[in-house]
Short mmCIF file of N, CA and C and ligand atoms in Angstrom, two decimals:
data_model
loop_
_atom_site.label_atom_id
_atom_site.label_comp_id
_atom_site.label_asym_id
_atom_site.label_seq_id
_atom_site.Cartn_x
_atom_site.Cartn_y
_atom_site.Cartn_z
N UNK A 1 17.17 47.96 -53.31
CA UNK A 1 17.58 48.23 -51.93
C UNK A 1 17.42 46.97 -51.08
N UNK A 2 18.48 46.62 -50.36
CA UNK A 2 18.44 45.38 -49.57
C UNK A 2 18.68 45.67 -48.10
N UNK A 3 17.79 45.16 -47.27
CA UNK A 3 17.92 45.37 -45.83
C UNK A 3 18.08 44.02 -45.13
N UNK A 4 19.20 43.88 -44.42
CA UNK A 4 19.43 42.69 -43.61
C UNK A 4 18.85 42.94 -42.23
N UNK A 5 18.17 41.95 -41.69
CA UNK A 5 17.61 42.07 -40.35
C UNK A 5 18.17 40.95 -39.49
N UNK A 6 18.85 41.33 -38.43
CA UNK A 6 19.43 40.33 -37.54
C UNK A 6 18.28 39.56 -36.88
N UNK A 7 18.27 38.25 -37.09
CA UNK A 7 17.11 37.45 -36.67
C UNK A 7 17.53 36.35 -35.69
N UNK A 8 18.37 36.71 -34.74
CA UNK A 8 18.84 35.73 -33.76
C UNK A 8 17.79 35.50 -32.69
N UNK A 9 17.07 36.55 -32.35
CA UNK A 9 15.93 36.47 -31.42
C UNK A 9 15.27 37.85 -31.42
N UNK A 10 14.09 37.97 -30.83
CA UNK A 10 13.45 39.28 -30.73
C UNK A 10 12.50 39.59 -31.87
N UNK A 11 12.21 40.89 -32.03
CA UNK A 11 11.11 41.35 -32.89
C UNK A 11 11.56 41.62 -34.32
N UNK A 12 12.17 40.60 -34.96
CA UNK A 12 12.66 40.82 -36.32
C UNK A 12 11.57 40.74 -37.38
N UNK A 13 10.54 39.92 -37.14
CA UNK A 13 9.50 39.73 -38.15
C UNK A 13 8.73 41.02 -38.43
N UNK A 14 8.56 41.83 -37.40
CA UNK A 14 7.84 43.09 -37.56
C UNK A 14 8.62 44.08 -38.42
N UNK A 15 9.95 44.09 -38.27
CA UNK A 15 10.77 44.94 -39.13
C UNK A 15 10.70 44.46 -40.58
N UNK A 16 10.74 43.14 -40.72
CA UNK A 16 10.68 42.55 -42.06
C UNK A 16 9.43 43.01 -42.79
N UNK A 17 8.30 42.93 -42.08
CA UNK A 17 7.03 43.33 -42.65
C UNK A 17 7.01 44.81 -43.03
N UNK A 18 7.52 45.62 -42.13
CA UNK A 18 7.55 47.07 -42.34
C UNK A 18 8.38 47.41 -43.58
N UNK A 19 9.58 46.86 -43.66
CA UNK A 19 10.45 47.18 -44.80
C UNK A 19 9.86 46.65 -46.10
N UNK A 20 9.24 45.49 -46.06
CA UNK A 20 8.61 44.96 -47.27
C UNK A 20 7.48 45.85 -47.72
N UNK A 21 6.69 46.31 -46.76
CA UNK A 21 5.59 47.22 -47.11
C UNK A 21 6.10 48.48 -47.78
N UNK A 22 7.33 48.85 -47.44
CA UNK A 22 7.92 50.06 -48.03
C UNK A 22 8.68 49.75 -49.32
N UNK A 23 8.63 48.50 -49.75
CA UNK A 23 9.21 48.14 -51.05
C UNK A 23 10.67 47.73 -51.00
N UNK A 24 11.25 47.54 -49.81
CA UNK A 24 12.65 47.10 -49.73
C UNK A 24 12.71 45.58 -49.72
N UNK A 25 13.81 45.05 -50.22
CA UNK A 25 14.04 43.61 -50.16
C UNK A 25 14.65 43.30 -48.79
N UNK A 26 14.24 42.23 -48.16
CA UNK A 26 14.77 41.94 -46.82
C UNK A 26 15.42 40.56 -46.79
N UNK A 27 16.43 40.43 -45.95
CA UNK A 27 17.10 39.15 -45.71
C UNK A 27 17.24 38.97 -44.22
N UNK A 28 16.83 37.82 -43.71
CA UNK A 28 17.01 37.55 -42.28
C UNK A 28 18.39 36.94 -42.07
N UNK A 29 19.10 37.45 -41.07
CA UNK A 29 20.45 36.97 -40.79
C UNK A 29 20.41 36.10 -39.52
N UNK A 30 20.68 34.81 -39.71
CA UNK A 30 20.70 33.90 -38.56
C UNK A 30 22.09 33.36 -38.29
N UNK A 31 22.97 33.44 -39.27
CA UNK A 31 24.32 32.90 -39.09
C UNK A 31 25.28 33.58 -40.07
N UNK A 32 26.54 33.19 -39.99
CA UNK A 32 27.58 33.83 -40.78
C UNK A 32 27.37 33.63 -42.29
N UNK A 33 26.84 32.46 -42.67
CA UNK A 33 26.60 32.21 -44.10
C UNK A 33 25.56 33.19 -44.64
N UNK A 34 24.50 33.44 -43.87
CA UNK A 34 23.48 34.41 -44.28
C UNK A 34 24.12 35.78 -44.48
N UNK A 35 24.97 36.14 -43.52
CA UNK A 35 25.61 37.46 -43.57
C UNK A 35 26.51 37.59 -44.80
N UNK A 36 27.30 36.56 -45.05
CA UNK A 36 28.22 36.61 -46.20
C UNK A 36 27.44 36.68 -47.50
N UNK A 37 26.35 35.93 -47.60
CA UNK A 37 25.50 36.01 -48.81
C UNK A 37 24.97 37.40 -49.00
N UNK A 38 24.49 37.97 -47.90
CA UNK A 38 23.93 39.32 -47.97
C UNK A 38 24.97 40.32 -48.43
N UNK A 39 26.17 40.25 -47.83
CA UNK A 39 27.20 41.25 -48.13
C UNK A 39 27.78 41.07 -49.53
N UNK A 40 27.69 39.84 -50.09
CA UNK A 40 28.29 39.65 -51.41
C UNK A 40 27.25 39.72 -52.53
N UNK A 41 25.97 39.80 -52.18
CA UNK A 41 24.95 39.86 -53.23
C UNK A 41 24.91 41.28 -53.81
N UNK A 42 24.63 41.40 -55.10
CA UNK A 42 24.62 42.73 -55.70
C UNK A 42 23.48 43.58 -55.13
N UNK A 43 23.78 44.83 -54.85
CA UNK A 43 22.74 45.71 -54.30
C UNK A 43 22.83 47.10 -54.88
N UNK A 44 23.74 47.30 -55.81
CA UNK A 44 23.94 48.64 -56.35
C UNK A 44 24.43 49.60 -55.28
N UNK A 45 25.06 49.05 -54.24
CA UNK A 45 25.57 49.89 -53.15
C UNK A 45 24.49 50.30 -52.16
N UNK A 46 23.25 49.83 -52.40
CA UNK A 46 22.18 50.25 -51.48
C UNK A 46 21.81 49.11 -50.55
N UNK A 47 22.53 49.10 -49.43
CA UNK A 47 22.40 48.01 -48.48
C UNK A 47 22.34 48.62 -47.09
N UNK A 48 21.56 48.01 -46.22
CA UNK A 48 21.52 48.48 -44.84
C UNK A 48 21.21 47.33 -43.91
N UNK A 49 21.46 47.52 -42.62
CA UNK A 49 21.21 46.46 -41.66
C UNK A 49 20.40 46.96 -40.47
N UNK A 50 19.59 46.06 -39.92
CA UNK A 50 18.74 46.42 -38.77
C UNK A 50 18.94 45.42 -37.63
N UNK A 51 19.09 45.97 -36.44
CA UNK A 51 19.13 45.12 -35.25
C UNK A 51 17.85 45.40 -34.46
N UNK A 52 17.01 44.38 -34.28
CA UNK A 52 15.69 44.59 -33.68
C UNK A 52 15.72 44.66 -32.16
N UNK A 53 14.55 44.85 -31.60
CA UNK A 53 14.39 44.75 -30.16
C UNK A 53 14.40 43.29 -29.75
N UNK A 54 14.60 43.06 -28.49
CA UNK A 54 14.66 41.70 -27.96
C UNK A 54 15.36 41.77 -26.62
N UNK A 55 16.33 40.93 -26.45
CA UNK A 55 17.07 40.90 -25.19
C UNK A 55 18.55 41.02 -25.55
N UNK A 56 19.14 42.16 -25.22
CA UNK A 56 20.49 42.44 -25.71
C UNK A 56 21.52 41.44 -25.20
N UNK A 57 21.35 40.94 -23.97
CA UNK A 57 22.33 39.98 -23.43
C UNK A 57 22.32 38.70 -24.25
N UNK A 58 21.12 38.21 -24.56
CA UNK A 58 21.00 36.99 -25.37
C UNK A 58 21.50 37.24 -26.79
N UNK A 59 21.12 38.37 -27.34
CA UNK A 59 21.51 38.67 -28.72
C UNK A 59 23.02 38.74 -28.85
N UNK A 60 23.63 39.37 -27.85
CA UNK A 60 25.08 39.51 -27.82
C UNK A 60 25.75 38.13 -27.79
N UNK A 61 25.24 37.26 -26.95
CA UNK A 61 25.85 35.94 -26.81
C UNK A 61 25.73 35.15 -28.12
N UNK A 62 24.53 35.16 -28.71
CA UNK A 62 24.32 34.39 -29.94
C UNK A 62 25.17 34.99 -31.08
N UNK A 63 25.25 36.32 -31.10
CA UNK A 63 26.04 36.99 -32.13
C UNK A 63 27.50 36.53 -32.07
N UNK A 64 28.03 36.45 -30.87
CA UNK A 64 29.41 35.97 -30.71
C UNK A 64 29.53 34.50 -31.08
N UNK A 65 28.58 33.68 -30.58
CA UNK A 65 28.62 32.24 -30.87
C UNK A 65 28.59 31.98 -32.38
N UNK A 66 27.84 32.79 -33.10
CA UNK A 66 27.70 32.58 -34.55
C UNK A 66 28.82 33.23 -35.35
N UNK A 67 29.74 33.89 -34.65
CA UNK A 67 30.85 34.56 -35.36
C UNK A 67 30.40 35.80 -36.11
N UNK A 68 29.28 36.37 -35.69
CA UNK A 68 28.74 37.53 -36.41
C UNK A 68 29.22 38.86 -35.84
N UNK A 69 29.75 38.83 -34.64
CA UNK A 69 30.08 40.09 -33.95
C UNK A 69 31.08 40.94 -34.74
N UNK A 70 32.22 40.37 -35.06
CA UNK A 70 33.27 41.14 -35.74
C UNK A 70 32.88 41.56 -37.15
N UNK A 71 32.34 40.64 -37.98
CA UNK A 71 31.97 41.06 -39.34
C UNK A 71 30.92 42.18 -39.36
N UNK A 72 29.95 42.11 -38.45
CA UNK A 72 28.91 43.14 -38.44
C UNK A 72 29.51 44.46 -37.95
N UNK A 73 30.34 44.38 -36.92
CA UNK A 73 30.99 45.58 -36.40
C UNK A 73 31.82 46.26 -37.49
N UNK A 74 32.61 45.45 -38.19
CA UNK A 74 33.48 45.97 -39.25
C UNK A 74 32.65 46.64 -40.35
N UNK A 75 31.57 45.97 -40.76
CA UNK A 75 30.75 46.52 -41.86
C UNK A 75 30.15 47.88 -41.47
N UNK A 76 29.71 48.01 -40.22
CA UNK A 76 29.12 49.29 -39.79
C UNK A 76 30.21 50.36 -39.74
N UNK A 77 31.38 50.00 -39.20
CA UNK A 77 32.48 50.97 -39.15
C UNK A 77 32.91 51.38 -40.57
N UNK A 78 32.76 50.46 -41.53
CA UNK A 78 33.10 50.78 -42.92
C UNK A 78 31.99 51.57 -43.62
N UNK A 79 30.89 51.83 -42.92
CA UNK A 79 29.87 52.71 -43.49
C UNK A 79 28.52 52.08 -43.78
N UNK A 80 28.36 50.79 -43.50
CA UNK A 80 27.04 50.18 -43.74
C UNK A 80 25.99 50.88 -42.89
N UNK A 81 24.93 51.40 -43.49
CA UNK A 81 23.88 52.03 -42.69
C UNK A 81 23.26 51.02 -41.72
N UNK A 82 23.12 51.42 -40.46
CA UNK A 82 22.62 50.50 -39.44
C UNK A 82 21.51 51.17 -38.64
N UNK A 83 20.48 50.40 -38.36
CA UNK A 83 19.30 50.88 -37.64
C UNK A 83 19.09 49.95 -36.44
N UNK A 84 19.08 50.50 -35.24
CA UNK A 84 18.88 49.68 -34.05
C UNK A 84 17.68 50.17 -33.27
N UNK A 85 16.78 49.25 -32.92
CA UNK A 85 15.63 49.62 -32.10
C UNK A 85 15.69 48.89 -30.77
N UNK A 86 15.51 49.64 -29.69
CA UNK A 86 15.45 49.09 -28.34
C UNK A 86 16.70 48.26 -28.03
N UNK A 87 16.62 46.95 -27.92
CA UNK A 87 17.84 46.17 -27.69
C UNK A 87 18.86 46.45 -28.80
N UNK A 88 18.39 46.77 -29.99
CA UNK A 88 19.28 47.11 -31.11
C UNK A 88 20.06 48.38 -30.84
N UNK A 89 19.44 49.32 -30.15
CA UNK A 89 20.14 50.55 -29.72
C UNK A 89 21.26 50.17 -28.76
N UNK A 90 20.93 49.30 -27.81
CA UNK A 90 21.93 48.87 -26.83
C UNK A 90 23.11 48.19 -27.54
N UNK A 91 22.78 47.37 -28.54
CA UNK A 91 23.84 46.63 -29.26
C UNK A 91 24.84 47.54 -29.96
N UNK A 92 24.38 48.71 -30.40
CA UNK A 92 25.29 49.61 -31.12
C UNK A 92 26.13 50.48 -30.18
N UNK A 93 25.82 50.48 -28.89
CA UNK A 93 26.47 51.45 -27.98
C UNK A 93 27.91 51.08 -27.62
N UNK A 94 28.52 51.93 -26.80
CA UNK A 94 29.95 51.77 -26.45
C UNK A 94 30.26 50.45 -25.78
N UNK A 95 29.31 49.92 -25.03
CA UNK A 95 29.59 48.70 -24.27
C UNK A 95 29.28 47.41 -25.01
N UNK A 96 28.79 47.53 -26.25
CA UNK A 96 28.45 46.32 -26.99
C UNK A 96 29.24 46.29 -28.31
N UNK A 97 28.60 46.59 -29.44
CA UNK A 97 29.38 46.60 -30.68
C UNK A 97 30.38 47.76 -30.71
N UNK A 98 30.11 48.79 -29.92
CA UNK A 98 31.01 49.95 -29.82
C UNK A 98 31.25 50.59 -31.19
N UNK A 99 30.16 50.83 -31.90
CA UNK A 99 30.25 51.55 -33.18
C UNK A 99 29.67 52.96 -33.06
N UNK A 100 28.76 53.14 -32.12
CA UNK A 100 28.13 54.44 -31.95
C UNK A 100 28.58 55.03 -30.62
N UNK A 101 28.79 56.35 -30.61
CA UNK A 101 29.33 57.00 -29.41
C UNK A 101 28.20 57.36 -28.44
N UNK A 102 27.49 56.33 -28.00
CA UNK A 102 26.41 56.52 -27.02
C UNK A 102 26.55 55.48 -25.92
N UNK A 103 25.99 55.81 -24.77
CA UNK A 103 25.89 54.82 -23.70
C UNK A 103 24.41 54.64 -23.39
N UNK A 104 23.95 53.41 -23.50
CA UNK A 104 22.54 53.12 -23.24
C UNK A 104 22.36 52.77 -21.77
N UNK A 105 21.26 53.23 -21.21
CA UNK A 105 20.88 52.78 -19.87
C UNK A 105 19.78 51.76 -20.06
N UNK A 106 20.07 50.52 -19.74
CA UNK A 106 19.10 49.43 -19.97
C UNK A 106 17.95 49.48 -18.99
N UNK A 107 16.80 48.98 -19.41
CA UNK A 107 15.60 48.88 -18.56
C UNK A 107 15.43 50.15 -17.74
N UNK A 108 15.48 51.28 -18.45
CA UNK A 108 15.67 52.57 -17.79
C UNK A 108 14.41 53.12 -17.14
N UNK A 109 13.28 52.52 -17.42
CA UNK A 109 12.03 53.12 -16.94
C UNK A 109 11.44 52.43 -15.71
N UNK A 110 12.17 51.48 -15.17
CA UNK A 110 11.71 50.86 -13.93
C UNK A 110 10.51 49.96 -14.12
N UNK A 111 10.06 49.36 -13.04
CA UNK A 111 8.98 48.38 -13.11
C UNK A 111 7.63 49.01 -13.45
N UNK A 112 7.35 50.13 -12.82
CA UNK A 112 6.05 50.75 -13.01
C UNK A 112 5.79 51.10 -14.46
N UNK A 113 6.83 51.64 -15.09
CA UNK A 113 6.68 52.11 -16.46
C UNK A 113 7.39 51.18 -17.43
N UNK A 114 7.39 49.90 -17.12
CA UNK A 114 8.09 48.92 -17.95
C UNK A 114 7.75 49.04 -19.42
N UNK A 115 6.47 49.17 -19.71
CA UNK A 115 6.02 49.28 -21.10
C UNK A 115 4.96 50.35 -21.19
N UNK A 116 5.07 51.19 -22.18
CA UNK A 116 4.07 52.25 -22.35
C UNK A 116 4.09 52.80 -23.77
N UNK A 117 2.98 53.42 -24.14
CA UNK A 117 2.88 54.08 -25.44
C UNK A 117 2.80 55.57 -25.22
N UNK A 118 3.45 56.32 -26.08
CA UNK A 118 3.32 57.77 -26.03
C UNK A 118 3.50 58.30 -27.45
N UNK A 119 3.58 59.61 -27.54
CA UNK A 119 3.81 60.21 -28.83
C UNK A 119 4.83 61.30 -28.60
N UNK A 120 5.73 61.51 -29.52
CA UNK A 120 6.74 62.53 -29.30
C UNK A 120 7.21 63.15 -30.59
N UNK A 121 7.89 64.28 -30.45
CA UNK A 121 8.39 64.99 -31.62
C UNK A 121 9.73 64.39 -32.05
N UNK A 122 9.85 64.13 -33.33
CA UNK A 122 11.06 63.50 -33.88
C UNK A 122 11.62 64.47 -34.91
N UNK A 123 12.89 64.84 -34.73
CA UNK A 123 13.51 65.83 -35.62
C UNK A 123 13.36 65.39 -37.08
N UNK A 124 12.87 66.28 -37.92
CA UNK A 124 12.75 65.99 -39.35
C UNK A 124 11.50 65.22 -39.73
N UNK A 125 10.76 64.74 -38.74
CA UNK A 125 9.54 63.98 -39.05
C UNK A 125 8.30 64.67 -38.47
N UNK A 126 8.36 65.02 -37.19
CA UNK A 126 7.19 65.55 -36.50
C UNK A 126 6.76 64.57 -35.44
N UNK A 127 5.47 64.53 -35.15
CA UNK A 127 4.98 63.63 -34.10
C UNK A 127 5.01 62.18 -34.58
N UNK A 128 5.57 61.31 -33.76
CA UNK A 128 5.50 59.88 -34.08
C UNK A 128 5.02 59.11 -32.85
N UNK A 129 4.24 58.05 -33.08
CA UNK A 129 3.84 57.20 -31.96
C UNK A 129 5.05 56.41 -31.48
N UNK A 130 5.17 56.24 -30.17
CA UNK A 130 6.34 55.56 -29.62
C UNK A 130 5.91 54.48 -28.64
N UNK A 131 6.27 53.25 -28.95
CA UNK A 131 5.97 52.12 -28.08
C UNK A 131 7.25 51.70 -27.37
N UNK A 132 7.23 51.77 -26.04
CA UNK A 132 8.40 51.40 -25.25
C UNK A 132 8.13 50.08 -24.54
N UNK A 133 9.07 49.15 -24.63
CA UNK A 133 8.94 47.88 -23.92
C UNK A 133 10.24 47.61 -23.17
N UNK A 134 10.20 47.74 -21.88
CA UNK A 134 11.43 47.59 -21.06
C UNK A 134 12.61 48.26 -21.76
N UNK A 135 12.38 49.50 -22.12
CA UNK A 135 13.28 50.19 -23.05
C UNK A 135 14.48 50.83 -22.35
N UNK A 136 15.53 51.05 -23.12
CA UNK A 136 16.64 51.86 -22.62
C UNK A 136 16.39 53.33 -22.95
N UNK A 137 17.19 54.22 -22.41
CA UNK A 137 17.35 55.53 -23.04
C UNK A 137 18.84 55.79 -23.19
N UNK A 138 19.17 56.87 -23.88
CA UNK A 138 20.57 57.19 -24.13
C UNK A 138 21.03 58.11 -23.02
N UNK A 139 21.93 57.64 -22.16
CA UNK A 139 22.32 58.48 -21.02
C UNK A 139 23.57 59.30 -21.29
N UNK A 140 24.34 58.91 -22.29
CA UNK A 140 25.49 59.73 -22.69
C UNK A 140 25.61 59.66 -24.19
N UNK A 141 25.97 60.78 -24.80
CA UNK A 141 26.17 60.80 -26.25
C UNK A 141 27.34 61.72 -26.57
N UNK A 142 28.20 61.27 -27.46
CA UNK A 142 29.37 62.04 -27.86
C UNK A 142 28.99 63.18 -28.80
N UNK A 143 29.97 64.02 -29.14
CA UNK A 143 29.71 65.22 -29.92
C UNK A 143 29.22 64.95 -31.35
N UNK A 144 29.49 63.77 -31.88
CA UNK A 144 29.05 63.49 -33.26
C UNK A 144 27.61 62.98 -33.32
N UNK A 145 27.01 62.80 -32.15
CA UNK A 145 25.67 62.21 -32.11
C UNK A 145 24.61 63.31 -32.12
N UNK A 146 23.64 63.18 -33.02
CA UNK A 146 22.51 64.11 -33.05
C UNK A 146 21.32 63.45 -32.37
N UNK A 147 20.82 64.08 -31.31
CA UNK A 147 19.64 63.54 -30.62
C UNK A 147 18.40 63.93 -31.44
N UNK A 148 17.58 62.95 -31.77
CA UNK A 148 16.44 63.19 -32.66
C UNK A 148 15.10 63.24 -31.91
N UNK A 149 15.06 62.67 -30.71
CA UNK A 149 13.80 62.71 -29.96
C UNK A 149 14.10 62.54 -28.47
N UNK A 150 13.25 63.17 -27.68
CA UNK A 150 13.35 63.03 -26.23
C UNK A 150 11.96 62.76 -25.67
N UNK A 151 11.93 61.97 -24.61
CA UNK A 151 10.68 61.76 -23.87
C UNK A 151 11.02 62.04 -22.41
N UNK A 152 10.28 62.93 -21.80
CA UNK A 152 10.57 63.36 -20.43
C UNK A 152 12.02 63.78 -20.25
N UNK A 153 12.54 64.45 -21.26
CA UNK A 153 13.91 64.96 -21.20
C UNK A 153 14.99 63.94 -21.51
N UNK A 154 14.61 62.67 -21.64
CA UNK A 154 15.61 61.63 -21.92
C UNK A 154 15.70 61.37 -23.42
N UNK A 155 16.94 61.22 -23.91
CA UNK A 155 17.14 60.99 -25.34
C UNK A 155 16.69 59.58 -25.70
N UNK A 156 15.78 59.48 -26.66
CA UNK A 156 15.24 58.16 -27.05
C UNK A 156 15.41 57.87 -28.55
N UNK A 157 16.03 58.78 -29.28
CA UNK A 157 16.35 58.50 -30.68
C UNK A 157 17.54 59.35 -31.05
N UNK A 158 18.42 58.80 -31.88
CA UNK A 158 19.63 59.54 -32.24
C UNK A 158 20.20 59.02 -33.54
N UNK A 159 21.05 59.87 -34.10
CA UNK A 159 21.74 59.51 -35.34
C UNK A 159 23.20 59.90 -35.23
N UNK A 160 24.05 59.09 -35.78
CA UNK A 160 25.47 59.43 -35.90
C UNK A 160 25.93 58.85 -37.23
N UNK A 161 26.32 59.71 -38.15
CA UNK A 161 26.76 59.26 -39.49
C UNK A 161 25.77 58.25 -40.07
N UNK A 162 26.23 57.02 -40.27
CA UNK A 162 25.42 55.99 -40.91
C UNK A 162 24.54 55.20 -39.95
N UNK A 163 24.42 55.68 -38.70
CA UNK A 163 23.69 54.90 -37.69
C UNK A 163 22.48 55.66 -37.15
N UNK A 164 21.38 54.93 -37.01
CA UNK A 164 20.13 55.49 -36.49
C UNK A 164 19.63 54.56 -35.40
N UNK A 165 19.27 55.12 -34.25
CA UNK A 165 18.75 54.27 -33.17
C UNK A 165 17.50 54.88 -32.55
N UNK A 166 16.59 54.00 -32.12
CA UNK A 166 15.44 54.44 -31.33
C UNK A 166 15.30 53.51 -30.13
N UNK A 167 14.97 54.10 -28.98
CA UNK A 167 14.73 53.29 -27.78
C UNK A 167 13.36 52.63 -27.85
N UNK A 168 12.49 53.21 -28.68
CA UNK A 168 11.14 52.67 -28.83
C UNK A 168 11.08 51.77 -30.07
N UNK A 169 9.89 51.23 -30.33
CA UNK A 169 9.71 50.23 -31.39
C UNK A 169 8.83 50.77 -32.51
N UNK A 170 9.39 51.47 -33.48
CA UNK A 170 8.53 51.95 -34.58
C UNK A 170 7.92 50.81 -35.39
N UNK A 171 8.55 49.64 -35.34
CA UNK A 171 8.03 48.49 -36.12
C UNK A 171 6.76 47.91 -35.49
N UNK A 172 6.43 48.32 -34.28
CA UNK A 172 5.21 47.81 -33.63
C UNK A 172 4.04 48.78 -33.77
N UNK A 173 4.23 49.85 -34.52
CA UNK A 173 3.12 50.77 -34.77
C UNK A 173 2.82 50.71 -36.27
N UNK A 174 1.80 51.44 -36.72
CA UNK A 174 1.60 51.44 -38.17
C UNK A 174 2.14 52.71 -38.81
N UNK A 175 2.96 53.42 -38.07
CA UNK A 175 3.61 54.61 -38.61
C UNK A 175 4.96 54.19 -39.22
N UNK A 176 5.11 54.45 -40.51
CA UNK A 176 6.32 53.96 -41.21
C UNK A 176 7.42 55.02 -41.30
N UNK A 177 7.22 56.19 -40.68
CA UNK A 177 8.11 57.32 -40.97
C UNK A 177 9.56 57.08 -40.53
N UNK A 178 9.79 56.39 -39.42
CA UNK A 178 11.18 56.19 -38.97
C UNK A 178 11.88 55.19 -39.90
N UNK A 179 11.16 54.16 -40.32
CA UNK A 179 11.73 53.23 -41.30
C UNK A 179 12.03 53.93 -42.63
N UNK A 180 11.15 54.84 -43.01
CA UNK A 180 11.39 55.61 -44.24
C UNK A 180 12.64 56.48 -44.11
N UNK A 181 12.80 57.07 -42.91
CA UNK A 181 14.00 57.87 -42.66
C UNK A 181 15.25 57.00 -42.85
N UNK A 182 15.21 55.79 -42.32
CA UNK A 182 16.37 54.90 -42.46
C UNK A 182 16.60 54.53 -43.93
N UNK A 183 15.53 54.23 -44.65
CA UNK A 183 15.71 53.89 -46.07
C UNK A 183 16.31 55.08 -46.83
N UNK A 184 15.95 56.29 -46.41
CA UNK A 184 16.55 57.49 -46.99
C UNK A 184 18.05 57.54 -46.73
N UNK A 185 18.46 57.14 -45.53
CA UNK A 185 19.89 57.09 -45.21
C UNK A 185 20.60 56.06 -46.08
N UNK A 186 19.96 54.93 -46.30
CA UNK A 186 20.55 53.87 -47.13
C UNK A 186 20.73 54.39 -48.56
N UNK A 187 19.72 55.08 -49.05
CA UNK A 187 19.80 55.62 -50.41
C UNK A 187 20.94 56.62 -50.54
N UNK A 188 21.11 57.44 -49.52
CA UNK A 188 22.14 58.49 -49.60
C UNK A 188 23.55 57.94 -49.38
N UNK A 189 23.65 56.89 -48.56
CA UNK A 189 25.00 56.42 -48.20
C UNK A 189 25.74 55.83 -49.40
N UNK A 190 25.07 55.00 -50.18
CA UNK A 190 25.68 54.42 -51.38
C UNK A 190 27.07 53.89 -51.15
N UNK A 191 27.25 53.18 -50.06
CA UNK A 191 28.60 52.65 -49.81
C UNK A 191 28.79 51.34 -50.57
N UNK A 192 29.91 51.17 -51.22
CA UNK A 192 30.12 49.95 -52.00
C UNK A 192 30.54 48.79 -51.10
N UNK A 193 29.74 48.51 -50.08
CA UNK A 193 30.11 47.39 -49.19
C UNK A 193 29.25 46.17 -49.54
N1 LIG B 1 15.26 45.21 -21.93
C1 LIG B 1 15.85 44.72 -23.11
C2 LIG B 1 17.39 44.71 -23.03
O1 LIG B 1 17.91 45.23 -22.12
C3 LIG B 1 15.43 45.55 -24.32
C4 LIG B 1 13.94 45.46 -24.50
C5 LIG B 1 13.48 45.51 -25.92
O2 LIG B 1 14.27 45.40 -26.87
N2 LIG B 1 12.18 45.62 -26.08
O3 LIG B 1 18.04 44.17 -23.87
#
């Protein structure tokens, strides 16, 4: 199983560590050559990609500068399992990569609640610790989107086909359950991409 982690900026190292601890092979993607190597390397069809937290405006700009925007968008639309956390959630929404039928509200918790920890119920998992850092929430979701968790009534985790997003940072806790859920999606998808 091979997991590519977009490493243009932000919290990619924590995802790398988490996936390695779970026994997945990881590749950091910094440019188009990294991406092409990842997509052409044998994986037995078990491949997935992660977009970490960070700053979505910067990530978006670097992604375009590196020529990564279209190839990554195409791969996800073709079925590559994709996992986005925080800024990664924003990147998958209608206004960015436009692969997932969600609209993210950026920096949605205001100054007072810029960063906080809580715990919440996650569909199919149970209680998970949730670390929010200047996080978005999902303010609109289309009919194909399944909301997996809410905090104060706001959607903070969701799934649509091959895509999984969380507004919080599971990679910053020692709870591996959300990463395991994603690896389960990668195993089931088996897309020959
Ligand atoms: N506030 C950031 C953004 O809008 C996201 C914060 C994060 O990823 N921790 O892109």
